[in-house]
Structure formats: C-alpha cells, structure tokens
Amino acid sequence: MAAQNPQTTQNTVLVAVFAALIAALGLVPPITVGIIPVPITLQTLGVMLAGALLGPWRGMLSVVVLQVLVLAGLPLLAGGRGGLGVFLGPTGGYLVGWIPAALVIGLLVQHWALRRTGSTARFLAMLLSTVLGGIVVIYAFGVPWTSVVTGLPLSTSALGSLVFVPGDLLKAVVASLVAVSVHRSYRRLLGGVRTAAR
C-alpha cells in the first residue's frame, strides 16, 4: 500500500481536531433566552476559529464532520443535543449557517486579512472577517429559519437575534486575537499563503 501524503495526514488531523474543539465547546451549558427558542452557546467560537485558522475548505469540512455526527444522533451540541430533530427545529438555520460561515471566514482571512500590513490593520481585517462570516452569514440563515419554524414574524425573529450580538462580537474578538497570533507564529498553517510584512 502506498504511503499516505504527509500533507493529507496533517489536513485530516486538523479537521478532526477542530471538529472535536467545536464539540468540546458544546460542553459549556447553553444559555436560554425568552425572546426566541434559540440558546446562546460557545460553539460559534469554534466555527470562527476553524475558518480563521484552517482556511475555507478545511475549516468548512471540520464543521461538516461535526454536523454529520450530530445528524447521526451523537449529542455533540450544547445541552447534549443531537439528531435530525435539532436541524428541523428553531435552531436549525443557525446550525446550517455554520458551514458557509467557516467557508466565508476562511476565504476572507486567507485572501484578505493576512495580506494586511501592520498588526493593527491585520487584526481589524481579521475581526471584520469573523464578524461577516461568523455573525452576518449565520444570522442570514438562522433568523429566517427560526421565523418559519416557530411562526414568528420575521421582524420578531430578527429582533430576538439581537440578544446574541454582544456575545458573538466578543467571540469574534477572541477568535481574531487567537488567529492573528497563531498565523504570526505558524505561517504555513494555510499552506504557505503569502502574508504581508508585519
């Protein structure tokens, strides 16, 4: 049997590690809010980190791996949730939104944020990347889905989602700080993507 390509092995390990990281963040109990039946969890931080650190395709694949396991019934989501019913419920749109979120964050980081010159400019670009992917994209899927499933008016679903914004902004800041630091120390993490001088 031919030896496996070391790069393929590394990619497989990184995808598995970040899928496990997102699952581990689900061990933190969710916080429920009364406005809409969608809990606040730490797992979107894992999605942001996956996209920002692994790039678009590996980051997205780590989310897909996690969600396939959840679909299979494993209780890997916050609160010990799992199974098809989670995706068909009020939170389903947010969960589906994790996949394009990791993709968008990865694309923006790889092709834009890491090419910024200067630490401050790079951090701000990283932050904007995680906000666009990890908040705007996820909400674009989650808000309409919650409205459809619960029968709430779209405006009510959108208004209710505002309760998540402060926490999600904090997660984006944390993910950006981590990503900037990691990429500074390990420049080949994204396959040797060219970065601007510090």
Backbone as a printed PyTorch tensor [residue, N CA C, xyz], in Angstrom:
tensor([[[  0.8460,  -1.1830,   0.0000],
         [  0.0000,   0.0000,   0.0000],
         [  0.8900,   1.2440,   0.0000]],

        [[  0.5350,   2.2260,  -0.8150],
         [  1.3200,   3.4540,  -0.9230],
         [  1.2090,   4.2630,   0.3560]],

        [[  2.3160,   4.9100,   0.7170],
         [  2.3230,   5.7490,   1.9200],
         [  1.4180,   6.9560,   1.7110]],

        [[  0.7370,   7.3430,   2.7810],
         [ -0.1610,   8.4850,   2.6920],
         [  0.6350,   9.7810,   2.6560]],

        [[  0.1890,  10.7180,   1.8390],
         [  0.8300,  12.0260,   1.7340],
         [  0.8100,  12.7090,   3.1040]],

        [[  1.9810,  13.1890,   3.5970],
         [  2.0090,  13.8610,   4.9070],
         [  1.0600,  15.0560,   4.9880]],

        [[  0.9050,  15.7850,   3.8680],
         [  0.0010,  16.9290,   3.8640],
         [ -1.4360,  16.4800,   4.0640]],

        [[ -1.8030,  15.3570,   3.4250],
         [ -3.1490,  14.8100,   3.5890],
         [ -3.3810,  14.3820,   5.0280]],

        [[ -2.3730,  13.7520,   5.6160],
         [ -2.4770,  13.3280,   7.0140],
         [ -2.6640,  14.5290,   7.9330]],

        [[ -1.8740,  15.5850,   7.6890],
         [ -1.9910,  16.7950,   8.5010],
         [ -3.3800,  17.4140,   8.3690]],

        [[ -3.8790,  17.4930,   7.1480],
         [ -5.2090,  18.0680,   6.9270],
         [ -6.2740,  17.2650,   7.6530]],

        [[ -6.1730,  15.9400,   7.5810],
         [ -7.1480,  15.0750,   8.2400],
         [ -7.1260,  15.2830,   9.7480]],

        [[ -5.9240,  15.3760,  10.2970],
         [ -5.7810,  15.5800,  11.7460],
         [ -6.3440,  16.9310,  12.1630]],

        [[ -6.0400,  17.9800,  11.4020],
         [ -6.5300,  19.3140,  11.7440],
         [ -8.0570,  19.3910,  11.6740]],

        [[ -8.6310,  18.7900,  10.6490],
         [-10.0960,  18.7750,  10.5260],
         [-10.7160,  18.0640,  11.7220]],

        [[-10.1360,  16.9110,  12.0940],
         [-10.6670,  16.1470,  13.2260],
         [-10.5190,  16.9180,  14.5340]],

        [[ -9.3640,  17.5790,  14.6970],
         [ -9.1170,  18.3270,  15.9320],
         [-10.1120,  19.4730,  16.0860]],

        [[-10.3940,  20.1790,  14.9990],
         [-11.3010,  21.3150,  15.1110],
         [-12.7580,  20.8790,  15.2160]],

        [[-13.0960,  19.7500,  14.6190],
         [-14.4360,  19.1990,  14.8370],
         [-14.6040,  18.8470,  16.3150]],

        [[-13.5430,  18.2730,  16.9000],
         [-13.5770,  17.9370,  18.3250],
         [-13.6260,  19.1930,  19.1880]],

        [[-12.9200,  20.2480,  18.7540],
         [-12.9330,  21.5060,  19.5060],
         [-14.3400,  22.0990,  19.5530]],

        [[-15.0120,  22.1210,  18.4070],
         [-16.3790,  22.6630,  18.3630],
         [-17.2890,  21.8330,  19.2620]],

        [[-17.1060,  20.5050,  19.2200],
         [-17.9100,  19.6300,  20.0750],
         [-17.6080,  19.8950,  21.5440]],

        [[-16.3230,  20.0770,  21.8890],
         [-15.9340,  20.3190,  23.2840],
         [-16.5330,  21.6150,  23.8190]],

        [[-16.6210,  22.6330,  22.9670],
         [-17.2280,  23.8940,  23.3900],
         [-18.7180,  23.7180,  23.6960]],

        [[-19.3000,  22.6360,  23.1680],
         [-20.6950,  22.3350,  23.4700],
         [-20.9030,  21.8160,  24.8790]],

        [[-19.8000,  21.4880,  25.5660],
         [-19.9190,  21.0330,  26.9530],
         [-20.2850,  22.1790,  27.8910]],

        [[-20.0080,  23.4080,  27.4470],
         [-20.4230,  24.5760,  28.2440],
         [-21.9460,  24.7040,  28.1220]],

        [[-22.6530,  24.7050,  29.2350],
         [-24.1130,  24.7360,  29.1730],
         [-24.6410,  25.9310,  28.3850]],

        [[-25.6690,  25.7120,  27.5650],
         [-26.2480,  26.8260,  26.7990],
         [-27.0410,  27.7600,  27.7050]],

        [[-27.1730,  28.9860,  27.2560],
         [-27.9820,  29.9700,  27.9760],
         [-29.2360,  30.2210,  27.1500]],

        [[-30.3850,  29.9780,  27.7390],
         [-31.6350,  30.1950,  27.0200],
         [-32.1390,  31.6130,  27.2710]],

        [[-32.7510,  32.1640,  26.2280],
         [-33.3450,  33.4970,  26.3360],
         [-34.8290,  33.3800,  26.0360]],

        [[-35.5950,  34.2980,  26.5570],
         [-37.0340,  34.1690,  26.4550],
         [-37.6480,  34.6670,  25.1620]],

        [[-36.8700,  35.4190,  24.3860],
         [-37.4630,  36.0500,  23.2100],
         [-37.6930,  35.0470,  22.0890]],

        [[-36.6660,  34.2670,  21.7560],
         [-36.7910,  33.2410,  20.7280],
         [-36.1930,  31.9510,  21.2710]],

        [[-36.6840,  30.7810,  20.7980],
         [-36.2230,  29.4920,  21.3400],
         [-34.9000,  29.0280,  20.7580]],

        [[-33.8990,  29.8910,  20.8130],
         [-32.5560,  29.5620,  20.3290],
         [-31.5790,  29.8980,  21.4420]],

        [[-30.7860,  28.9200,  21.9350],
         [-29.8850,  29.1900,  23.0560],
         [-28.5990,  29.8860,  22.6290]],

        [[-27.9640,  30.5300,  23.5900],
         [-26.6360,  31.1020,  23.3900],
         [-25.6160,  30.0270,  23.7410]],

        [[-24.6890,  29.7440,  22.8290],
         [-23.6690,  28.7240,  23.0800],
         [-22.2910,  29.2500,  22.6990]],

        [[-21.2560,  28.5270,  23.1170],
         [-19.8820,  28.8860,  22.7740],
         [-19.4290,  28.2580,  21.4570]],

        [[-20.2630,  27.4020,  20.8770],
         [-19.7980,  26.6400,  19.7260],
         [-19.5380,  27.4860,  18.4820]],

        [[-20.1790,  28.6360,  18.3740],
         [-19.8710,  29.5030,  17.2390],
         [-18.4370,  30.0350,  17.3190]],

        [[-17.8720,  30.1080,  18.5210],
         [-16.4570,  30.4640,  18.6490],
         [-15.5940,  29.4220,  17.9480]],

        [[-15.9410,  28.1460,  18.1110],
         [-15.2080,  27.0870,  17.4260],
         [-15.3210,  27.1790,  15.9210]],

        [[-16.4950,  27.5580,  15.4300],
         [-16.6920,  27.7320,  13.9940],
         [-15.8140,  28.8700,  13.4790]],

        [[-15.7900,  29.9780,  14.2170],
         [-14.9510,  31.1170,  13.8240],
         [-13.4810,  30.7220,  13.7890]],

        [[-13.0320,  30.0080,  14.8090],
         [-11.6420,  29.5850,  14.8750],
         [-11.3010,  28.6210,  13.7420]],

        [[-12.2120,  27.7270,  13.4260],
         [-11.9650,  26.7630,  12.3480],
         [-11.7290,  27.4800,  11.0250]],

        [[-12.5960,  28.4320,  10.6950],
         [-12.4310,  29.1670,   9.4490],
         [-11.1990,  30.0400,   9.4540]],

        [[-10.9460,  30.7380,  10.5640],
         [ -9.8360,  31.6820,  10.6340],
         [ -8.4740,  30.9970,  10.6800]],

        [[ -8.4110,  29.8030,  11.2620],
         [ -7.1270,  29.1160,  11.4080],
         [ -6.8540,  28.0980,  10.3070]],

        [[ -7.8830,  27.4140,   9.8460],
         [ -7.6730,  26.3410,   8.8700],
         [ -7.9110,  26.7770,   7.4300]],

        [[ -8.5280,  27.9410,   7.2310],
         [ -8.8490,  28.3550,   5.8760],
         [-10.2340,  27.8610,   5.4750]],

        [[-10.6690,  28.1760,   4.2590],
         [-12.0560,  27.9190,   3.8680],
         [-12.4460,  26.4460,   3.8120]],

        [[-11.6420,  25.6090,   3.1750],
         [-12.0890,  24.2500,   2.9050],
         [-11.9130,  23.3320,   4.1060]],

        [[-10.7640,  23.4010,   4.7570],
         [-10.5820,  22.5630,   5.9470],
         [-11.4670,  23.0490,   7.0930]],

        [[-11.6160,  24.3750,   7.2110],
         [-12.4930,  24.9010,   8.2470],
         [-13.9260,  24.4610,   8.0420]],

        [[-14.4020,  24.5650,   6.7970],
         [-15.7660,  24.1440,   6.4930],
         [-15.9310,  22.6430,   6.7160]],

        [[-14.9230,  21.8590,   6.3170],
         [-15.0130,  20.4040,   6.4550],
         [-15.0790,  19.9910,   7.9220]],

        [[-14.3820,  20.7050,   8.7930],
         [-14.4470,  20.3690,  10.2180],
         [-15.8600,  20.5640,  10.7630]],

        [[-16.5440,  21.6030,  10.2770],
         [-17.9340,  21.8290,  10.6820],
         [-18.8410,  20.7440,  10.1060]],

        [[-18.6070,  20.3790,   8.8580],
         [-19.4070,  19.3290,   8.2180],
         [-19.2530,  18.0110,   8.9720]],

        [[-18.0230,  17.6700,   9.3530],
         [-17.7780,  16.4310,  10.0990],
         [-18.5810,  16.4320,  11.3900]],

        [[-18.5290,  17.5370,  12.1290],
         [-19.2870,  17.6380,  13.3700],
         [-20.7790,  17.4520,  13.1150]],

        [[-21.2880,  18.1250,  12.0850],
         [-22.7240,  18.0910,  11.8530],
         [-23.1950,  16.7250,  11.3440]],

        [[-22.3620,  16.0220,  10.6260],
         [-22.7060,  14.6520,  10.2220],
         [-22.8480,  13.7700,  11.4630]],

        [[-21.9390,  13.9540,  12.4100],
         [-22.0160,  13.1860,  13.6600],
         [-23.2770,  13.5470,  14.4490]],

        [[-23.6180,  14.8310,  14.4370],
         [-24.8410,  15.2670,  15.1230],
         [-26.0700,  14.6560,  14.4470]],

        [[-26.0760,  14.6710,  13.1160],
         [-27.1800,  14.0610,  12.3720],
         [-27.3170,  12.5780,  12.6830]],

        [[-26.1800,  11.9360,  12.9400],
         [-26.1940,  10.5080,  13.2700],
         [-26.7280,  10.2520,  14.6750]],

        [[-26.9640,  11.3210,  15.4210],
         [-27.5640,  11.1820,  16.7380],
         [-26.6430,  11.4250,  17.9100]],

        [[-25.3620,  11.7100,  17.6430],
         [-24.4460,  11.9590,  18.7560],
         [-24.7720,  13.2980,  19.4180]],

        [[-24.8070,  13.3380,  20.7470],
         [-25.1940,  14.5770,  21.4660],
         [-24.0400,  15.5530,  21.5960]],

        [[-23.6050,  16.1210,  20.4750],
         [-22.4130,  16.9600,  20.4530],
         [-22.7110,  18.4520,  20.4890]],

        [[-23.9690,  18.8110,  20.4360],
         [-24.3290,  20.2200,  20.5120],
         [-24.5640,  20.6160,  21.9650]],

        [[-24.4640,  21.9070,  22.2340],
         [-24.6450,  22.4060,  23.5980],
         [-25.9530,  21.9010,  24.1880]],

        [[-25.8870,  21.4760,  25.4360],
         [-27.0650,  20.9230,  26.0830],
         [-27.2580,  19.4570,  25.7880]],

        [[-26.2670,  18.8100,  25.1600],
         [-26.3680,  17.3840,  24.8480],
         [-27.3660,  17.0650,  23.7590]],

        [[-27.5210,  17.9810,  22.8180],
         [-28.4940,  17.7690,  21.7480],
         [-27.8500,  17.0920,  20.5440]],

        [[-28.6580,  16.3520,  19.8200],
         [-28.2010,  15.6960,  18.6070],
         [-29.3810,  15.1000,  17.8700]],

        [[-29.1530,  14.6570,  16.6460],
         [-30.2150,  14.0490,  15.8540],
         [-30.8200,  15.0090,  14.8470]],

        [[-31.5800,  14.4480,  13.9260],
         [-32.1920,  15.2320,  12.8540],
         [-33.1390,  16.3020,  13.3870]],

        [[-33.8060,  16.0030,  14.4970],
         [-34.7790,  16.9440,  15.0380],
         [-34.1940,  18.3050,  15.3750]],

        [[-32.9130,  18.3400,  15.7380],
         [-32.2730,  19.6190,  16.0630],
         [-32.2250,  20.5110,  14.8290]],

        [[-31.9520,  19.9010,  13.6630],
         [-31.8610,  20.6740,  12.4370],
         [-33.2380,  21.1120,  11.9330]],

        [[-34.2690,  20.3840,  12.3180],
         [-35.6170,  20.7380,  11.8950],
         [-36.2880,  21.7090,  12.8630]],

        [[-35.6440,  21.9610,  13.9960],
         [-36.2100,  22.8510,  14.9950],
         [-35.7930,  24.2960,  14.7800]],

        [[-36.0760,  25.1570,  15.7580],
         [-35.8050,  26.5940,  15.6250],
         [-34.3350,  26.9390,  15.4220]],

        [[-33.4260,  26.0940,  15.9210],
         [-32.0010,  26.3920,  15.8040],
         [-31.3900,  25.8850,  14.4970]],

        [[-32.1770,  25.1690,  13.7020],
         [-31.6400,  24.5130,  12.5150],
         [-30.9420,  25.4470,  11.5430]],

        [[-31.5090,  26.6210,  11.3000],
         [-30.9070,  27.5560,  10.3630],
         [-29.5580,  28.0530,  10.8320]],

        [[-29.4410,  28.2940,  12.1380],
         [-28.1520,  28.7310,  12.6790],
         [-27.1040,  27.6380,  12.5010]],

        [[-27.5010,  26.3860,  12.7520],
         [-26.5600,  25.2700,  12.6100],
         [-26.1150,  25.1010,  11.1590]],

        [[-27.0560,  25.1600,  10.2330],
         [-26.7060,  25.0640,   8.8110],
         [-25.7970,  26.2230,   8.4150]],

        [[-26.0410,  27.3880,   9.0000],
         [-25.2350,  28.5690,   8.7000],
         [-23.7870,  28.4470,   9.1250]],

        [[-23.4890,  27.5080,  10.0480],
         [-22.0970,  27.3070,  10.4480],
         [-21.2200,  26.9190,   9.2600]],

        [[-21.7760,  26.1570,   8.3270],
         [-20.9700,  25.6470,   7.2110],
         [-20.4990,  26.7850,   6.2980]],

        [[-21.4110,  27.6000,   5.7390],
         [-20.9280,  28.7300,   4.9310],
         [-20.1750,  29.7660,   5.7530]],

        [[-20.4530,  29.8400,   7.0500],
         [-19.7400,  30.7870,   7.9050],
         [-18.2460,  30.4680,   7.9320]],

        [[-17.9070,  29.2060,   8.1710],
         [-16.4950,  28.8110,   8.1960],
         [-15.8520,  29.0440,   6.8330]],

        [[-16.6040,  28.7860,   5.7710],
         [-16.0870,  28.9900,   4.4130],
         [-15.7940,  30.4610,   4.1620]],

        [[-16.7370,  31.3350,   4.4840],
         [-16.5750,  32.7730,   4.2430],
         [-15.4340,  33.3360,   5.0870]],

        [[-15.3860,  32.9570,   6.3660],
         [-14.2960,  33.4320,   7.2210],
         [-12.9550,  33.0050,   6.6470]],

        [[-12.8520,  31.7440,   6.2620],
         [-11.6020,  31.2400,   5.7180],
         [-11.1670,  31.9560,   4.4560]],

        [[-12.1080,  32.2110,   3.5700],
         [-11.7800,  32.9070,   2.3220],
         [-11.3030,  34.3280,   2.6010]],

        [[-12.0170,  35.0270,   3.4860],
         [-11.6400,  36.4080,   3.7960],
         [-10.2920,  36.4810,   4.4990]],

        [[-10.0560,  35.5590,   5.4130],
         [ -8.7810,  35.5470,   6.1280],
         [ -7.6380,  35.2290,   5.1780]],

        [[ -7.8210,  34.1890,   4.3830],
         [ -6.7400,  33.7290,   3.5100],
         [ -6.4000,  34.7310,   2.4160]],

        [[ -7.4290,  35.3370,   1.8230],
         [ -7.1880,  36.1870,   0.6540],
         [ -7.1960,  37.6870,   0.9430]],

        [[ -7.4810,  38.0510,   2.2140],
         [ -7.5600,  39.4770,   2.5230],
         [ -6.8890,  39.8200,   3.8510]],

        [[ -7.3740,  39.2460,   4.9440],
         [ -6.9010,  39.6770,   6.2610],
         [ -5.3990,  39.4600,   6.4410]],

        [[ -4.8910,  38.3030,   6.0470],
         [ -3.4770,  38.0060,   6.2680],
         [ -2.5570,  38.7760,   5.3360]],

        [[ -3.1140,  39.4660,   4.3720],
         [ -2.3070,  40.2710,   3.4670],
         [ -2.2020,  41.7240,   3.9250]],

        [[ -2.8520,  42.0430,   5.0460],
         [ -2.7720,  43.4100,   5.5690],
         [ -1.3930,  43.6600,   6.1750]],

        [[ -0.9150,  44.8740,   6.0350],
         [  0.3740,  45.2680,   6.5970],
         [  0.1600,  45.9120,   7.9590]],

        [[  0.9020,  45.4590,   8.9390],
         [  0.7990,  46.0330,  10.2780],
         [ -0.1210,  45.2170,  11.1660]],

        [[  0.2220,  45.1090,  12.4300],
         [ -0.5360,  44.2810,  13.3700],
         [ -1.9650,  44.7690,  13.5560]],

        [[ -2.1360,  46.0940,  13.6920],
         [ -3.4820,  46.6300,  13.9140],
         [ -4.3700,  46.4160,  12.7100]],

        [[ -3.8510,  46.7100,  11.5180],
         [ -4.6320,  46.5340,  10.2980],
         [ -5.0010,  45.0650,  10.0950]],

        [[ -4.0730,  44.1770,  10.4100],
         [ -4.3420,  42.7490,  10.2440],
         [ -5.4030,  42.2750,  11.2310]],

        [[ -5.3050,  42.7520,  12.4900],
         [ -6.3070,  42.3700,  13.4810],
         [ -7.6890,  42.8710,  13.0770]],

        [[ -7.7880,  44.1290,  12.6520],
         [ -9.0870,  44.6830,  12.2680],
         [ -9.6700,  43.9410,  11.0670]],

        [[ -8.8110,  43.5770,  10.1110],
         [ -9.2840,  42.8100,   8.9570],
         [ -9.7360,  41.4190,   9.3880]],

        [[ -9.0030,  40.8210,  10.3270],
         [ -9.3870,  39.5090,  10.8540],
         [-10.7210,  39.6070,  11.5850]],

        [[-10.8820,  40.6650,  12.3640],
         [-12.1230,  40.8570,  13.1100],
         [-13.3020,  41.0350,  12.1610]],

        [[-13.1260,  41.8530,  11.1290],
         [-14.2000,  42.0580,  10.1720],
         [-14.5360,  40.7470,   9.4550]],

        [[-13.5240,  39.9530,   9.1710],
         [-13.7480,  38.6560,   8.5140],
         [-14.5910,  37.7350,   9.3880]],

        [[-14.2720,  37.6750,  10.6710],
         [-15.0210,  36.7930,  11.5670],
         [-16.4310,  37.3240,  11.8320]],

        [[-16.5710,  38.6400,  11.8560],
         [-17.9150,  39.2140,  12.0340],
         [-18.7920,  38.9290,  10.8220]],

        [[-18.2480,  39.1430,   9.6300],
         [-19.0420,  38.9070,   8.4150],
         [-19.4340,  37.4440,   8.2860]],

        [[-18.4640,  36.5530,   8.5030],
         [-18.7660,  35.1330,   8.3690],
         [-19.4790,  34.5530,   9.5740]],

        [[-18.9530,  34.8760,  10.7610],
         [-19.4590,  34.2290,  11.9620],
         [-20.7040,  34.8450,  12.5530]],

        [[-21.0750,  36.0300,  12.1100],
         [-22.3100,  36.6590,  12.6040],
         [-23.2800,  36.9010,  11.4540]],

        [[-22.8780,  37.6910,  10.4740],
         [-23.7990,  38.0620,   9.3850],
         [-24.2800,  36.8320,   8.6220]],

        [[-23.3550,  35.9630,   8.2320],
         [-23.7460,  34.7750,   7.4540],
         [-24.6260,  33.8440,   8.2750]],

        [[-24.2440,  33.5780,   9.5170],
         [-25.0310,  32.6650,  10.3530],
         [-26.4280,  33.2170,  10.5980]],

        [[-26.5140,  34.5120,  10.9000],
         [-27.8300,  35.1120,  11.1330],
         [-28.6850,  35.0950,   9.8640]],

        [[-28.0340,  35.2320,   8.7100],
         [-28.7810,  35.2300,   7.4430],
         [-29.4890,  33.9020,   7.2300]],

        [[-28.9340,  32.8270,   7.7610],
         [-29.5940,  31.5250,   7.6960],
         [-30.5350,  31.3250,   8.8840]],

        [[-30.0750,  31.7140,  10.0630],
         [-30.8120,  31.4000,  11.2740],
         [-32.0880,  32.1780,  11.4870]],

        [[-32.0410,  33.4840,  11.2270],
         [-33.2110,  34.3270,  11.5020],
         [-34.4300,  33.9120,  10.6730]],

        [[-34.3060,  33.7640,   9.3520],
         [-35.4820,  33.3460,   8.5710],
         [-35.9690,  31.9500,   8.9540]],

        [[-35.0270,  31.0410,   9.2370],
         [-35.4250,  29.6760,   9.5840],
         [-36.2240,  29.6450,  10.8850]],

        [[-35.7620,  30.3750,  11.8830],
         [-36.4960,  30.4390,  13.1460],
         [-37.8930,  31.0000,  12.9330]],

        [[-37.9930,  32.0120,  12.0790],
         [-39.2890,  32.6010,  11.7790],
         [-40.2310,  31.5790,  11.1510]],

        [[-39.7300,  30.8030,  10.2080],
         [-40.5570,  29.8130,   9.5080],
         [-41.0000,  28.7050,  10.4670]],

        [[-40.0690,  28.1860,  11.2560],
         [-40.3630,  27.0460,  12.1210],
         [-41.3020,  27.4220,  13.2590]],

        [[-41.0880,  28.6010,  13.8460],
         [-41.8840,  28.9900,  15.0110],
         [-43.1600,  29.7370,  14.6460]],

        [[-43.2220,  30.2400,  13.4200],
         [-44.3760,  31.0450,  13.0390],
         [-44.2820,  32.4840,  13.4960]],

        [[-43.1300,  32.8510,  14.0610],
         [-42.9350,  34.2450,  14.4710],
         [-42.7640,  35.1320,  13.2420]],

        [[-43.1960,  36.3790,  13.3130],
         [-42.8920,  37.3070,  12.2160],
         [-41.3780,  37.4360,  12.0420]],

        [[-40.9480,  37.6360,  10.8160],
         [-39.5130,  37.7610,  10.5420],
         [-38.8990,  38.8850,  11.3670]],

        [[-39.6450,  39.9780,  11.5370],
         [-39.1220,  41.1080,  12.3160],
         [-38.8960,  40.7170,  13.7740]],

        [[-39.7800,  39.8920,  14.3290],
         [-39.6290,  39.4410,  15.7140],
         [-38.4290,  38.5150,  15.8520]],

        [[-38.2560,  37.6210,  14.8770],
         [-37.1090,  36.7280,  14.8820],
         [-35.8040,  37.5180,  14.7830]],

        [[-35.8020,  38.5370,  13.9210],
         [-34.6080,  39.3650,  13.7610],
         [-34.3230,  40.1540,  15.0350]],

        [[-35.3770,  40.7050,  15.6400],
         [-35.2100,  41.4700,  16.8710],
         [-34.6940,  40.5730,  17.9920]],

        [[-35.2360,  39.3640,  18.0710],
         [-34.8030,  38.4300,  19.0990],
         [-33.3490,  38.0340,  18.9480]],

        [[-32.8770,  37.9800,  17.7090],
         [-31.4870,  37.5730,  17.4690],
         [-30.4850,  38.6080,  17.9680]],

        [[-30.9440,  39.8370,  18.1860],
         [-30.0320,  40.8920,  18.6490],
         [-29.4370,  40.5740,  20.0120]],

        [[-30.1060,  39.7050,  20.7790],
         [-29.5800,  39.3460,  22.0950],
         [-28.2750,  38.5700,  21.9730]],

        [[-28.0560,  37.9410,  20.8020],
         [-26.8260,  37.1760,  20.5890],
         [-25.6380,  38.0560,  20.1940]],

        [[-25.9130,  39.2600,  19.7020],
         [-24.8630,  40.0740,  19.0840],
         [-23.7020,  40.4060,  20.0280]],

        [[-23.9450,  40.8850,  21.2590],
         [-22.7990,  41.2080,  22.1250],
         [-21.8760,  40.0150,  22.3580]],

        [[-22.4580,  38.8630,  22.6610],
         [-21.6490,  37.6750,  22.8840],
         [-20.9090,  37.2400,  21.6360]],

        [[-21.5740,  37.3220,  20.4880],
         [-20.9330,  36.9190,  19.2370],
         [-19.8070,  37.8780,  18.8580]],

        [[-19.9740,  39.1600,  19.1550],
         [-18.8930,  40.1190,  18.9060],
         [-17.6820,  39.8050,  19.7860]],

        [[-17.9440,  39.4230,  21.0340],
         [-16.8510,  39.0480,  21.9300],
         [-16.1360,  37.8030,  21.4090]],

        [[-16.9020,  36.8310,  20.9200],
         [-16.2940,  35.6260,  20.3360],
         [-15.4410,  35.9870,  19.1240]],

        [[-15.9310,  36.9180,  18.3090],
         [-15.1820,  37.3310,  17.1180],
         [-13.8590,  37.9830,  17.5100]],

        [[-13.8740,  38.7760,  18.5790],
         [-12.6370,  39.4070,  19.0560],
         [-11.6520,  38.3390,  19.5250]],

        [[-12.1350,  37.3850,  20.3150],
         [-11.2740,  36.3100,  20.8250],
         [-10.6980,  35.4950,  19.6700]],

        [[-11.5680,  35.1010,  18.7210],
         [-11.1140,  34.3110,  17.5770],
         [-10.0800,  35.0720,  16.7620]],

        [[-10.2750,  36.3710,  16.6000],
         [ -9.3480,  37.1880,  15.8170],
         [ -7.9890,  37.3100,  16.5010]],

        [[ -8.0020,  37.5260,  17.8120],
         [ -6.7470,  37.6150,  18.5630],
         [ -5.9650,  36.3080,  18.4650]],

        [[ -6.6750,  35.1980,  18.6310],
         [ -6.0270,  33.8840,  18.5400],
         [ -5.4780,  33.6580,  17.1380]],

        [[ -6.2870,  33.9600,  16.1260],
         [ -5.8810,  33.7080,  14.7410],
         [ -4.6680,  34.5400,  14.3440]],

        [[ -4.6610,  35.8120,  14.7070],
         [ -3.5190,  36.6700,  14.3750],
         [ -2.2530,  36.1260,  15.0180]],

        [[ -2.3450,  35.7230,  16.2790],
         [ -1.1880,  35.2040,  16.9980],
         [ -0.6940,  33.8960,  16.3950]],

        [[ -1.6130,  32.9900,  16.0970],
         [ -1.2300,  31.6860,  15.5500],
         [ -0.6090,  31.8360,  14.1650]],

        [[ -1.2120,  32.6400,  13.3220],
         [ -0.6720,  32.8110,  11.9660],
         [  0.6820,  33.5280,  11.9790]],

        [[  0.9000,  34.3700,  12.9820],
         [  2.2020,  35.0300,  13.1000],
         [  3.2840,  34.0060,  13.4440]],

        [[  2.9190,  33.0230,  14.2840],
         [  3.8960,  32.0320,  14.7320],
         [  4.0260,  30.8560,  13.7600]],

        [[  2.9480,  30.5420,  13.0690],
         [  2.9400,  29.3590,  12.2060],
         [  2.4080,  29.7720,  10.8380]],

        [[  3.2680,  30.3420,  10.0390],
         [  2.8430,  30.9620,   8.7830],
         [  2.4270,  29.9620,   7.7180]],

        [[  2.7790,  28.6920,   7.8820],
         [  2.4500,  27.7010,   6.8640],
         [  1.1360,  26.9760,   7.1610]],

        [[  0.4030,  27.4400,   8.1550],
         [ -0.8410,  26.7710,   8.5280],
         [ -1.8410,  26.7620,   7.3790]],

        [[ -1.8570,  27.8090,   6.5830],
         [ -2.7640,  27.8820,   5.4400],
         [ -2.0660,  27.4800,   4.1470]],

        [[ -1.1130,  26.5780,   4.2560],
         [ -0.4570,  26.0730,   3.0560],
         [  0.5170,  27.0430,   2.4380]],

        [[  1.1380,  27.8860,   3.2680],
         [  2.1390,  28.8020,   2.7650],
         [  1.5800,  30.0250,   2.0690]],

        [[  0.3320,  30.4060,   2.4160],
         [ -0.2460,  31.6060,   1.8340],
         [  0.6550,  32.8020,   2.1290]],

        [[  0.8530,  33.6410,   1.1460],
         [  1.7280,  34.8000,   1.3230],
         [  1.0460,  35.8530,   2.1840]],

        [[  1.7650,  36.3180,   3.1900],
         [  1.2210,  37.3400,   4.0680],
         [  2.0500,  38.6010,   3.9620]],

        [[  1.3940,  39.7300,   4.2820],
         [  2.1070,  40.9980,   4.2540],
         [  3.1050,  41.0670,   5.3920]],

        [[  4.0920,  41.9000,   5.2270],
         [  5.0840,  42.0750,   6.2920],
         [  4.4330,  42.7150,   7.5070]],

        [[  4.9110,  42.3590,   8.6670],
         [  4.3480,  42.9380,   9.8860],
         [  4.7610,  44.3900,  10.0530]]])
